[in-house]
Short mmCIF file of C-alpha atoms in Angstrom, two decimals:
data_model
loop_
_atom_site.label_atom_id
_atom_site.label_comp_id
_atom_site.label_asym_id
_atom_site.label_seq_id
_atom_site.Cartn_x
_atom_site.Cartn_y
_atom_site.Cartn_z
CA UNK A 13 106.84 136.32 159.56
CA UNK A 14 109.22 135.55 156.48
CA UNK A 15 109.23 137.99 153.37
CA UNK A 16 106.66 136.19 151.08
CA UNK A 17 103.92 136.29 154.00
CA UNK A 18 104.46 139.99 154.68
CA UNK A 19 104.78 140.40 151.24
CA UNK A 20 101.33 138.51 150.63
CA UNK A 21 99.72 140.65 153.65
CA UNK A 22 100.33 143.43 151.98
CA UNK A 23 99.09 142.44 148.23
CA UNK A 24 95.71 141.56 150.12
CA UNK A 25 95.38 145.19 151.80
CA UNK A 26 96.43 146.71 148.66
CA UNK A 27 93.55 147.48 145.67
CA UNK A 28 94.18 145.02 142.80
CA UNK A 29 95.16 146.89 139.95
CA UNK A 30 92.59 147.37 137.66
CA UNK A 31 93.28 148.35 133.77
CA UNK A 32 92.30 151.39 132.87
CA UNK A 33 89.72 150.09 130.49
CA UNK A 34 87.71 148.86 133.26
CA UNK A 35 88.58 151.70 134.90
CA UNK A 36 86.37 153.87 132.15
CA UNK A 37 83.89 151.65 132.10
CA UNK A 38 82.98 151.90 135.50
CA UNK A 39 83.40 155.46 135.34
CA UNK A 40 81.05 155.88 132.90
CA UNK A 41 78.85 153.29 134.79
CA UNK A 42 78.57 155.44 137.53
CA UNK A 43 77.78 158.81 135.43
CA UNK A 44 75.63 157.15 134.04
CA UNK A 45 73.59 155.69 137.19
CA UNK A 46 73.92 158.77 138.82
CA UNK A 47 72.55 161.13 135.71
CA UNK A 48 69.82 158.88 135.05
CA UNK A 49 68.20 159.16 138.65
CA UNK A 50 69.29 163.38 138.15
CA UNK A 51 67.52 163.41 135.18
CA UNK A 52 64.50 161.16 137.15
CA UNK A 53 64.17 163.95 139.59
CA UNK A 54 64.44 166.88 137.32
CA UNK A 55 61.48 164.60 135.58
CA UNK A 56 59.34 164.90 138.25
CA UNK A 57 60.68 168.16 139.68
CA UNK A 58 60.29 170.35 136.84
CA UNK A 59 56.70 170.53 136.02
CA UNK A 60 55.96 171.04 139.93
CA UNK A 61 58.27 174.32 139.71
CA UNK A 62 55.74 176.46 137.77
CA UNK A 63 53.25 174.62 139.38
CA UNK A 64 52.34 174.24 142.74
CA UNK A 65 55.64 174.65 144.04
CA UNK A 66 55.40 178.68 142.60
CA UNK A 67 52.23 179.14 145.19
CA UNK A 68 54.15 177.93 148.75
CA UNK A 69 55.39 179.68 150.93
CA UNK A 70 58.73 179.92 151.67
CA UNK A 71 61.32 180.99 154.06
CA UNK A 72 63.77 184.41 152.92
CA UNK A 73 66.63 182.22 152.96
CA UNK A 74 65.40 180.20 149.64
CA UNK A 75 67.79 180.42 147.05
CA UNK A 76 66.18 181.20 143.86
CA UNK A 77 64.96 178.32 141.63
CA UNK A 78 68.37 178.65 139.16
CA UNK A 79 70.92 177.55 142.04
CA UNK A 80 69.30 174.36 142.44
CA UNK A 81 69.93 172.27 138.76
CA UNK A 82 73.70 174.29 139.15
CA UNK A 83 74.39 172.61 142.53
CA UNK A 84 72.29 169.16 142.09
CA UNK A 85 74.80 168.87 138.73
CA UNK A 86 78.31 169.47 140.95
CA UNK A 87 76.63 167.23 143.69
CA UNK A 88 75.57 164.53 140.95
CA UNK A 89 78.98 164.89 139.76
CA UNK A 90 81.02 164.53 142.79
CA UNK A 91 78.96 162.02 143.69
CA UNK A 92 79.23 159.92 140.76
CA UNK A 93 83.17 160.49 140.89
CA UNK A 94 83.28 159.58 144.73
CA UNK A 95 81.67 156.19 144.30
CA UNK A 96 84.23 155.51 141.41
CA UNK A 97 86.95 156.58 143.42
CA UNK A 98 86.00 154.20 146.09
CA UNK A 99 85.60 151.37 143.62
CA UNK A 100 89.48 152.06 142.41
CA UNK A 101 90.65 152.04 145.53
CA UNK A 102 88.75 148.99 147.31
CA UNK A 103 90.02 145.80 147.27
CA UNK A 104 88.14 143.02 145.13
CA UNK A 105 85.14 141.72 146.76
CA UNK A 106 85.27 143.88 149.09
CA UNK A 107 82.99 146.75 147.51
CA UNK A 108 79.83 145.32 148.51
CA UNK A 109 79.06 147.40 151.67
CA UNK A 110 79.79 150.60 150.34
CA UNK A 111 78.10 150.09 146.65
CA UNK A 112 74.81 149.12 149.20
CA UNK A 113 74.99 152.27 150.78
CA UNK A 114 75.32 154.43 147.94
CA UNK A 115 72.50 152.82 145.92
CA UNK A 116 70.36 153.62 148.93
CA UNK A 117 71.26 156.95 149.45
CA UNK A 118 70.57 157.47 145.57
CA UNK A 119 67.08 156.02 145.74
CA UNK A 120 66.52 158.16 148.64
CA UNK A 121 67.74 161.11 147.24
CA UNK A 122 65.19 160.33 144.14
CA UNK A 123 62.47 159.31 146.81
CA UNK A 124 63.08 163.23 148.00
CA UNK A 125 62.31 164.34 144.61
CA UNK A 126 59.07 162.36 143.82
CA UNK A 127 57.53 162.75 147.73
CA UNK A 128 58.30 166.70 147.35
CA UNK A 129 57.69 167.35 144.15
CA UNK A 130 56.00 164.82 142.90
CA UNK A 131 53.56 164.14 145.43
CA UNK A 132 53.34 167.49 147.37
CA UNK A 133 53.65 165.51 150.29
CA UNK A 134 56.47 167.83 152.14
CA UNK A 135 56.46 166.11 155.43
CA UNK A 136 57.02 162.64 153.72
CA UNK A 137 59.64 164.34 152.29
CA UNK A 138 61.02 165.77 155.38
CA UNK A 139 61.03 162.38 156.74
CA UNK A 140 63.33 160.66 153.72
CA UNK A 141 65.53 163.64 153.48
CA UNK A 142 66.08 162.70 156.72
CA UNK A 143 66.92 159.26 156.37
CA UNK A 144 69.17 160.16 153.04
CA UNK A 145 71.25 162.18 155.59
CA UNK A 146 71.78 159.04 157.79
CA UNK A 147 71.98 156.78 154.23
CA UNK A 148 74.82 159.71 152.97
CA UNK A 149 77.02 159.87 156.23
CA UNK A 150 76.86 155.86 155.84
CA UNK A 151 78.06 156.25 152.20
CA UNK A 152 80.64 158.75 153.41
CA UNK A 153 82.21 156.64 156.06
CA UNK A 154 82.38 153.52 153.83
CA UNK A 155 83.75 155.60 151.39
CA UNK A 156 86.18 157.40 153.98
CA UNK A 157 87.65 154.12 154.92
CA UNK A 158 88.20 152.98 151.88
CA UNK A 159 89.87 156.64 149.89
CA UNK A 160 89.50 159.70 152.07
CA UNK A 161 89.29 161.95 148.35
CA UNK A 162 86.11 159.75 147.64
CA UNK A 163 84.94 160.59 151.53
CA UNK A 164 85.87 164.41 150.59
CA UNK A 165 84.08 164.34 147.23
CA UNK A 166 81.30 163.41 149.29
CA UNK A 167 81.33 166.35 151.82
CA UNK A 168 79.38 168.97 149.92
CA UNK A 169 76.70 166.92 149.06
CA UNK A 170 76.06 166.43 152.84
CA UNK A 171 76.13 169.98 153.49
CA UNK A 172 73.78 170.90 150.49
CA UNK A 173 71.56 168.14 152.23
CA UNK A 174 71.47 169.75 155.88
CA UNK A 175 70.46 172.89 154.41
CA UNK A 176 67.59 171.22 152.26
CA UNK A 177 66.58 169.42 155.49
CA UNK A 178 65.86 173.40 157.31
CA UNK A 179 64.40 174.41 153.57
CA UNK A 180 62.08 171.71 153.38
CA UNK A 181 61.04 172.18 157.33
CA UNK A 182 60.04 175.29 157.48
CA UNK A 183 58.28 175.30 153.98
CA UNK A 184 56.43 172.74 156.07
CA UNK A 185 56.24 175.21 158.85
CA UNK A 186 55.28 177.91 156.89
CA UNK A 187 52.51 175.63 154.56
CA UNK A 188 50.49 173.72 157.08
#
């Protein structure tokens, strides 16, 4: 292999460097993605609160109704950062994968919101939290193999998801 092969090899493994106006701009494309569907959910979420929501039953280990906009906004937030993170990192045309798995797991994760809420229809919503887990760990390998920080950033989001899976089943358990 002479120099300017090796040398090429490792140009193509290596992220293209990207100026840091683009760099802000997708930044704030991704806030902005992310926030909207947020703000989506807490559109559809919100009015169900007081509503029908108030009147389930639910299991002692609920956390009460302020935790949830405090941790959606961190999640939103690392998630919005992972996905940028990922983008920096990739190498050009390569982001296509990984940008596919994140949109879906953000249309499930509204899906969630609208089935749940929306709807009232908690075992639909079991059922796409459900797939969201399997659409996140997808997201979170892509991501992984691409920047582990942008895997990492992902990691709490997939936590807060396991323990709305058990939420949302036994609030179907306990509301038959």
């Amino acid at each position: 292999m002479t120099a300017e092969t090796a040398a090429n090899t490792m140009q193509a493994a290596t992220p293209a460097r990207r100026s840091r106006g683009r760099q802000a701009l997708i930044l704030a494309a991704f806030l902005a993605l992310v926030f909207a569907v947020y703000g989506a959910s807490v559109s559809v979420t919100q009015p169900a609160i007081e509503g029908w929501y108030a009147d389930l039953a639910k299991p002692g280990f609920t956390p009460p109704n302020v935790a949830f906009p405090i941790a959606w906004t961190a999640i939103f937030l690392l998630m919005a950062l992972a996905g940028w993170q990922a983008w920096r990192r990739s190498v050009p045309g390569t982001f296509g994968w990984p940008l596919a798995c994140f949109l879906t797991q953000l249309a499930l994760n509204f899906a969630w919101s609208a089935l749940f809420f929306g709807e009232g229809e908690i075992l639909l919503a079991l059922i796409d939290v459900i797939a969201l887990i399997l659409a996140l760990l997808a997201t979170t390998v892509a991501f992984w193999q691409i920047s582990r920080p942008a895997g990492v950033m992902l990691l709490p989001y997939l936590a807060w998801l396991c323990f709305a899976t058990v939420l949302n089943a036994e609030i179907l358990r306990l509301n038959p």
